[in-house]
Amino acid sequence: YLKEIETMPTRVSSLEEEWNKLSITNKGTADDSTILKLVLDASFHALFVINEKGIIQLANEKSCEVFGWSRSEFLGSNIHIIMPSDVAPNHDQYLKNYLLTGLKKMIGTQREVTAQRKDGSTFPCVLGLSEVSKDSGLICGFIRD
């Protein structure tokens, strides 16, 4: 937590710089996708979006800071890369069960879990999962360390 506070001014100022670089239209609005990216990267929590196979579709800046992987390493990888080896093998079955039954055991809830960084170290965190939409097959995970 203290590490976050120490880096906060840097992150905020860099986001302000990016905001100032945005191309503003005559109506005074920026491109929605640019704003969305800035908002996601401004988050104090790690955020991932996975598809129905557990493949990472989106990871924000905080995810990279917390886990030690680059965004390009995350994208296209299975979400297993942030799970300890005793949990990772079960994750695919959890996804399959949800897709087959629609029964939400973890989606819509938060719980304390153990996550794993790129260097192999583990840490406790709170994981919250949300379904992006029923039709998309995308699931969004928020991780607070």
Protein backbone atom coordinates (compact mmCIF):
# COMPACT_ATOMS: atom_id res chain seq x y z
CA TYR A 1 0.00 0.00 0.00
CA LEU A 2 2.80 2.43 0.85
CA LYS A 3 4.45 1.65 -2.48
CA GLU A 4 1.20 2.70 -4.19
CA ILE A 5 1.13 6.02 -2.35
CA GLU A 6 4.75 6.75 -3.27
CA THR A 7 4.06 6.19 -6.98
CA MET A 8 0.68 7.88 -7.06
CA PRO A 9 1.88 11.42 -7.99
CA THR A 10 3.85 10.01 -10.91
CA ARG A 11 0.88 8.04 -12.21
CA VAL A 12 -1.51 10.96 -11.78
CA SER A 13 0.81 13.44 -13.51
CA SER A 14 1.45 11.06 -16.41
CA LEU A 15 -2.30 10.58 -16.84
CA GLU A 16 -2.77 14.35 -16.80
CA GLU A 17 -0.10 14.67 -19.49
CA GLU A 18 -1.86 12.04 -21.59
CA TRP A 19 -5.20 13.76 -21.10
CA ASN A 20 -3.70 17.05 -22.29
CA LYS A 21 -2.40 15.32 -25.43
CA LEU A 22 -5.87 14.11 -26.41
CA SER A 23 -7.29 15.40 -29.63
CA ILE A 24 -10.34 17.42 -28.62
CA THR A 25 -13.11 17.89 -31.19
CA ASN A 26 -15.09 21.08 -31.70
CA LYS A 27 -17.68 19.78 -29.28
CA GLY A 28 -15.04 19.53 -26.56
CA THR A 29 -15.10 15.74 -26.23
CA ALA A 30 -12.28 13.25 -26.65
CA ASP A 31 -12.46 9.90 -28.41
CA ASP A 32 -14.42 7.47 -26.19
CA SER A 33 -11.89 4.66 -26.55
CA THR A 34 -9.04 6.97 -25.51
CA ILE A 35 -10.96 8.13 -22.45
CA LEU A 36 -11.84 4.55 -21.54
CA LYS A 37 -8.21 3.47 -21.79
CA LEU A 38 -7.10 6.36 -19.57
CA VAL A 39 -9.78 5.55 -17.00
CA LEU A 40 -8.85 1.86 -16.90
CA ASP A 41 -5.16 2.69 -16.55
CA ALA A 42 -5.94 5.21 -13.79
CA SER A 43 -7.47 2.46 -11.65
CA PHE A 44 -5.89 1.72 -8.29
CA HIS A 45 -6.73 -1.96 -8.80
CA ALA A 46 -5.53 -4.54 -11.28
CA LEU A 47 -8.14 -5.28 -13.91
CA PHE A 48 -8.37 -8.14 -16.40
CA VAL A 49 -10.94 -9.09 -19.01
CA ILE A 50 -10.91 -12.72 -20.13
CA ASN A 51 -12.90 -14.59 -22.74
CA GLU A 52 -14.79 -17.86 -22.24
CA LYS A 53 -11.56 -19.84 -22.59
CA GLY A 54 -9.72 -17.83 -19.94
CA ILE A 55 -7.61 -15.92 -22.47
CA ILE A 56 -6.71 -12.39 -21.38
CA GLN A 57 -8.27 -9.80 -23.68
CA LEU A 58 -7.42 -6.71 -21.62
CA ALA A 59 -5.09 -5.87 -18.75
CA ASN A 60 -4.67 -2.41 -17.29
CA GLU A 61 -1.47 -0.66 -16.19
CA LYS A 62 -1.95 -1.60 -12.54
CA SER A 63 -2.07 -5.29 -13.54
CA CYS A 64 1.37 -4.92 -15.08
CA GLU A 65 2.71 -3.14 -11.97
CA VAL A 66 1.28 -5.70 -9.53
CA PHE A 67 2.15 -8.87 -11.42
CA GLY A 68 5.36 -7.92 -13.23
CA TRP A 69 4.19 -8.93 -16.71
CA SER A 70 4.02 -6.48 -19.61
CA ARG A 71 0.73 -5.82 -21.31
CA SER A 72 1.96 -7.62 -24.43
CA GLU A 73 2.85 -10.67 -22.30
CA PHE A 74 -0.62 -10.66 -20.73
CA LEU A 75 -2.66 -10.26 -23.91
CA GLY A 76 -3.42 -13.64 -25.47
CA SER A 77 -2.16 -15.56 -22.42
CA ASN A 78 -4.34 -17.69 -20.19
CA ILE A 79 -5.31 -16.07 -16.89
CA HIS A 80 -3.55 -19.05 -15.25
CA ILE A 81 -0.33 -17.03 -15.33
CA ILE A 82 -1.46 -15.09 -12.25
CA MET A 83 -2.58 -18.18 -10.32
CA PRO A 84 -0.55 -20.47 -8.09
CA SER A 85 0.01 -23.94 -9.55
CA ASP A 86 -2.39 -25.60 -7.09
CA VAL A 87 -5.31 -23.44 -8.33
CA ALA A 88 -4.60 -22.92 -12.04
CA PRO A 89 -5.58 -26.42 -13.30
CA ASN A 90 -9.09 -26.09 -11.82
CA HIS A 91 -9.84 -22.72 -13.40
CA ASP A 92 -10.71 -24.05 -16.86
CA GLN A 93 -13.27 -26.41 -15.32
CA TYR A 94 -14.83 -23.52 -13.35
CA LEU A 95 -15.24 -21.61 -16.62
CA LYS A 96 -16.70 -24.65 -18.41
CA ASN A 97 -19.17 -25.26 -15.59
CA TYR A 98 -20.32 -21.65 -15.68
CA LEU A 99 -20.74 -21.69 -19.47
CA LEU A 100 -22.68 -24.97 -19.39
CA THR A 101 -24.93 -24.23 -16.42
CA GLY A 102 -25.04 -20.44 -16.17
CA LEU A 103 -24.62 -20.93 -12.44
CA LYS A 104 -22.58 -18.07 -11.01
CA LYS A 105 -20.54 -19.32 -8.07
CA MET A 106 -17.84 -16.65 -8.13
CA ILE A 107 -19.17 -14.13 -10.66
CA GLY A 108 -20.85 -11.23 -8.91
CA THR A 109 -18.91 -11.82 -5.71
CA GLN A 110 -15.62 -10.91 -4.10
CA ARG A 111 -13.36 -13.21 -2.17
CA GLU A 112 -9.85 -13.38 -0.82
CA VAL A 113 -7.59 -15.51 -2.99
CA THR A 114 -3.87 -16.03 -3.52
CA ALA A 115 -2.34 -14.61 -6.69
CA GLN A 116 1.09 -15.16 -8.21
CA ARG A 117 3.52 -12.68 -9.75
CA LYS A 118 5.77 -13.32 -12.73
CA ASP A 119 8.71 -13.96 -10.36
CA GLY A 120 6.72 -16.78 -8.69
CA SER A 121 6.03 -14.95 -5.43
CA THR A 122 2.48 -15.15 -4.14
CA PHE A 123 0.34 -12.67 -2.24
CA PRO A 124 -3.17 -12.48 -0.79
CA CYS A 125 -5.64 -10.28 -2.63
CA VAL A 126 -9.34 -9.66 -3.02
CA LEU A 127 -10.77 -10.83 -6.35
CA GLY A 128 -14.10 -9.58 -7.65
CA LEU A 129 -15.61 -10.94 -10.85
CA SER A 130 -18.29 -9.44 -13.09
CA GLU A 131 -19.86 -10.68 -16.28
CA VAL A 132 -19.34 -8.04 -18.97
CA SER A 133 -22.49 -9.17 -20.77
CA LYS A 134 -24.23 -12.51 -21.24
CA ASP A 135 -23.72 -12.46 -24.99
CA SER A 136 -20.05 -11.44 -25.03
CA GLY A 137 -18.65 -14.35 -23.02
CA LEU A 138 -16.31 -11.85 -21.36
CA ILE A 139 -15.60 -11.78 -17.65
CA CYS A 140 -13.96 -8.88 -15.86
CA GLY A 141 -11.80 -9.45 -12.81
CA PHE A 142 -10.80 -6.74 -10.34
CA ILE A 143 -7.88 -7.49 -8.03
CA ARG A 144 -7.13 -5.47 -4.93
CA ASP A 145 -3.85 -6.28 -3.25
